Structures are given as structure tokens and as C-alpha cells.
């Protein structure tokens, strides 16, 4: 049974930083394209960043240059370093895996997510 657990969210002032973590059980991350998504109230869930098994990454235009996705295969954990946070980054953040590097479609059951709130 696959389980994803996100952590690291919180309340931060605009311009601040947070580092999100996602640990997985029941699945090996190393061979997967991993991704972070977010969902703000009243909006659809959107892909924020993806990381291929070979190390290639891509980002939503809204976070390019501010967010960095990474993984630690030994710990079966992925991360999202978020810098220069803006109020519009306020969302619940979720991790997942995708079918391939160019797909935005998640393939695993969603975790509970972690709330990120950025105050102005």
C-alpha cells in the first residue's frame, strides 16, 4: 500500500523560505518522475515542479527561479525548497509521481498535503 506523507509547511512572511519534504512507503522513488503540486482554495490542483529519474527538472512559470525540487533516493524522500515566497504561493502542497517526465498526471494516492501560508 502506497502512502505519501508531506511535511514542512507553515506560516511565513513574504520573501521568506520553506522546505517541504515528502516521504513515501510502498513505492521506490528512485526510478520515478516525482512532482509537487499545489491547490489553493477554489482553484484546481496544479503541478509546481517535476523531477525526472535522471535529474532533469521543470517548473511552473510562476515558481521558476524561486523553487527547487530535489530527491534523496537513499531516504526515499523528495523535497521542495521554496525561496522568495509570495502571498500567491499560499496553498496546500502535495507530492506525487507522474507517468513520465512530460506528464502532469499523478499516479499515486494523494497524501494529506501540507499547508503553506504566505503573509504579505
mmCIF file of C-alpha atoms in Angstrom:
data_model
loop_
_atom_site.group_PDB
_atom_site.id
_atom_site.type_symbol
_atom_site.label_atom_id
_atom_site.label_comp_id
_atom_site.label_asym_id
_atom_site.label_seq_id
_atom_site.Cartn_x
_atom_site.Cartn_y
_atom_site.Cartn_z
ATOM 1 C CA UNK A 1 0.000 0.000 0.000
ATOM 2 C CA UNK A 2 1.482 3.288 -1.138
ATOM 3 C CA UNK A 3 1.490 6.150 1.322
ATOM 4 C CA UNK A 4 2.833 9.674 0.824
ATOM 5 C CA UNK A 5 3.449 11.970 3.762
ATOM 6 C CA UNK A 6 4.157 15.658 3.205
ATOM 7 C CA UNK A 7 5.609 17.945 5.858
ATOM 8 C CA UNK A 8 7.391 21.247 6.321
ATOM 9 C CA UNK A 9 4.613 23.701 5.618
ATOM 10 C CA UNK A 10 3.789 26.637 7.815
ATOM 11 C CA UNK A 11 3.201 30.353 8.029
ATOM 12 C CA UNK A 12 5.906 32.587 6.608
ATOM 13 C CA UNK A 13 6.178 36.227 5.632
ATOM 14 C CA UNK A 14 6.529 37.238 2.014
ATOM 15 C CA UNK A 15 10.130 36.913 0.929
ATOM 16 C CA UNK A 16 10.758 34.046 3.301
ATOM 17 C CA UNK A 17 11.650 30.423 2.669
ATOM 18 C CA UNK A 18 10.330 26.983 3.469
ATOM 19 C CA UNK A 19 11.496 23.481 2.684
ATOM 20 C CA UNK A 20 8.869 20.844 2.129
ATOM 21 C CA UNK A 21 9.555 17.130 2.456
ATOM 22 C CA UNK A 22 7.723 14.088 1.166
ATOM 23 C CA UNK A 23 8.421 10.581 2.343
ATOM 24 C CA UNK A 24 6.990 7.504 0.715
ATOM 25 C CA UNK A 25 6.244 3.977 1.761
ATOM 26 C CA UNK A 26 5.198 1.156 -0.509
ATOM 27 C CA UNK A 27 6.994 2.574 -3.529
ATOM 28 C CA UNK A 28 10.586 3.220 -4.525
ATOM 29 C CA UNK A 29 11.129 6.811 -5.604
ATOM 30 C CA UNK A 30 14.448 6.361 -7.396
ATOM 31 C CA UNK A 31 13.036 5.167 -10.728
ATOM 32 C CA UNK A 32 10.106 7.588 -10.827
ATOM 33 C CA UNK A 33 9.405 11.045 -12.099
ATOM 34 C CA UNK A 34 8.433 12.902 -8.939
ATOM 35 C CA UNK A 35 6.349 16.020 -8.680
ATOM 36 C CA UNK A 36 4.994 18.632 -6.326
ATOM 37 C CA UNK A 37 1.504 20.005 -6.785
ATOM 38 C CA UNK A 38 -0.456 22.688 -5.005
ATOM 39 C CA UNK A 39 -4.077 23.598 -4.613
ATOM 40 C CA UNK A 40 -5.355 26.956 -3.424
ATOM 41 C CA UNK A 41 -8.923 27.393 -2.168
ATOM 42 C CA UNK A 42 -11.377 27.450 -5.045
ATOM 43 C CA UNK A 43 -8.723 26.538 -7.595
ATOM 44 C CA UNK A 44 -7.681 23.380 -9.385
ATOM 45 C CA UNK A 45 -4.660 21.437 -8.271
ATOM 46 C CA UNK A 46 -1.654 22.392 -10.373
ATOM 47 C CA UNK A 47 1.767 20.937 -10.939
ATOM 48 C CA UNK A 48 4.505 23.120 -9.480
ATOM 49 C CA UNK A 49 7.664 21.137 -10.208
ATOM 50 C CA UNK A 50 8.721 17.788 -11.609
ATOM 51 C CA UNK A 51 11.973 15.866 -11.309
ATOM 52 C CA UNK A 52 12.896 13.048 -13.633
ATOM 53 C CA UNK A 53 14.750 9.954 -12.521
ATOM 54 C CA UNK A 54 17.783 11.184 -14.436
ATOM 55 C CA UNK A 55 17.835 14.537 -12.717
ATOM 56 C CA UNK A 56 16.056 16.758 -15.244
ATOM 57 C CA UNK A 57 13.590 19.185 -13.730
ATOM 58 C CA UNK A 58 10.844 21.511 -14.895
ATOM 59 C CA UNK A 59 8.821 24.141 -13.134
ATOM 60 C CA UNK A 60 5.646 26.099 -13.480
ATOM 61 C CA UNK A 61 6.402 29.578 -14.794
ATOM 62 C CA UNK A 62 5.085 31.091 -11.589
ATOM 63 C CA UNK A 63 7.818 29.462 -9.469
ATOM 64 C CA UNK A 64 10.805 29.344 -11.811
ATOM 65 C CA UNK A 65 13.922 30.701 -10.192
ATOM 66 C CA UNK A 66 12.383 30.537 -6.714
ATOM 67 C CA UNK A 67 11.585 26.851 -6.109
ATOM 68 C CA UNK A 68 13.909 23.860 -6.376
ATOM 69 C CA UNK A 69 12.816 20.241 -6.423
ATOM 70 C CA UNK A 70 15.216 17.538 -5.296
ATOM 71 C CA UNK A 71 15.290 13.992 -4.039
ATOM 72 C CA UNK A 72 17.284 11.741 -1.739
ATOM 73 C CA UNK A 73 16.915 8.239 -3.104
ATOM 74 C CA UNK A 74 18.621 6.689 -0.091
ATOM 75 C CA UNK A 75 15.901 8.140 2.130
ATOM 76 C CA UNK A 76 13.108 7.652 -0.413
ATOM 77 C CA UNK A 77 12.309 11.297 0.137
ATOM 78 C CA UNK A 78 11.733 14.302 -2.088
ATOM 79 C CA UNK A 79 11.962 17.977 -1.257
ATOM 80 C CA UNK A 80 10.767 21.350 -2.435
ATOM 81 C CA UNK A 81 12.909 24.298 -1.446
ATOM 82 C CA UNK A 82 10.813 27.436 -1.727
ATOM 83 C CA UNK A 83 12.515 30.821 -1.622
ATOM 84 C CA UNK A 84 11.252 34.371 -2.128
ATOM 85 C CA UNK A 85 7.768 33.241 -1.227
ATOM 86 C CA UNK A 86 4.807 35.336 -2.301
ATOM 87 C CA UNK A 87 1.270 35.512 -0.932
ATOM 88 C CA UNK A 88 0.060 33.840 -4.127
ATOM 89 C CA UNK A 89 2.090 30.757 -3.197
ATOM 90 C CA UNK A 90 -0.363 30.124 -0.374
ATOM 91 C CA UNK A 91 -1.781 26.642 -0.988
ATOM 92 C CA UNK A 92 -1.852 23.099 0.232
ATOM 93 C CA UNK A 93 1.153 21.355 -1.282
ATOM 94 C CA UNK A 94 1.116 17.696 -2.284
ATOM 95 C CA UNK A 95 3.708 15.307 -3.643
ATOM 96 C CA UNK A 96 3.175 12.513 -6.132
ATOM 97 C CA UNK A 97 4.776 10.679 -9.024
ATOM 98 C CA UNK A 98 3.993 11.025 -12.716
ATOM 99 C CA UNK A 99 3.862 8.502 -15.532
ATOM 100 C CA UNK A 100 6.765 10.223 -17.266
ATOM 101 C CA UNK A 101 8.745 13.459 -17.169
ATOM 102 C CA UNK A 102 6.452 15.292 -19.573
ATOM 103 C CA UNK A 103 3.211 14.235 -17.958
ATOM 104 C CA UNK A 104 1.367 16.223 -15.307
ATOM 105 C CA UNK A 105 -0.841 13.291 -14.386
ATOM 106 C CA UNK A 106 -0.311 11.885 -10.881
ATOM 107 C CA UNK A 107 -0.280 8.124 -10.439
ATOM 108 C CA UNK A 108 -0.315 7.588 -6.694
ATOM 109 C CA UNK A 109 -2.936 8.080 -3.975
ATOM 110 C CA UNK A 110 -2.757 11.593 -2.575
ATOM 111 C CA UNK A 111 -1.365 12.264 0.859
ATOM 112 C CA UNK A 112 -2.827 14.755 3.282
ATOM 113 C CA UNK A 113 -0.714 17.617 1.940
ATOM 114 C CA UNK A 114 0.997 20.362 3.877
ATOM 115 C CA UNK A 115 -0.362 23.886 4.219
ATOM 116 C CA UNK A 116 1.817 26.801 3.166
ATOM 117 C CA UNK A 117 0.584 30.261 4.077
ATOM 118 C CA UNK A 118 2.489 33.350 2.996
ATOM 119 C CA UNK A 119 1.531 36.621 4.637
ATOM 120 C CA UNK A 120 2.064 39.973 2.977
#
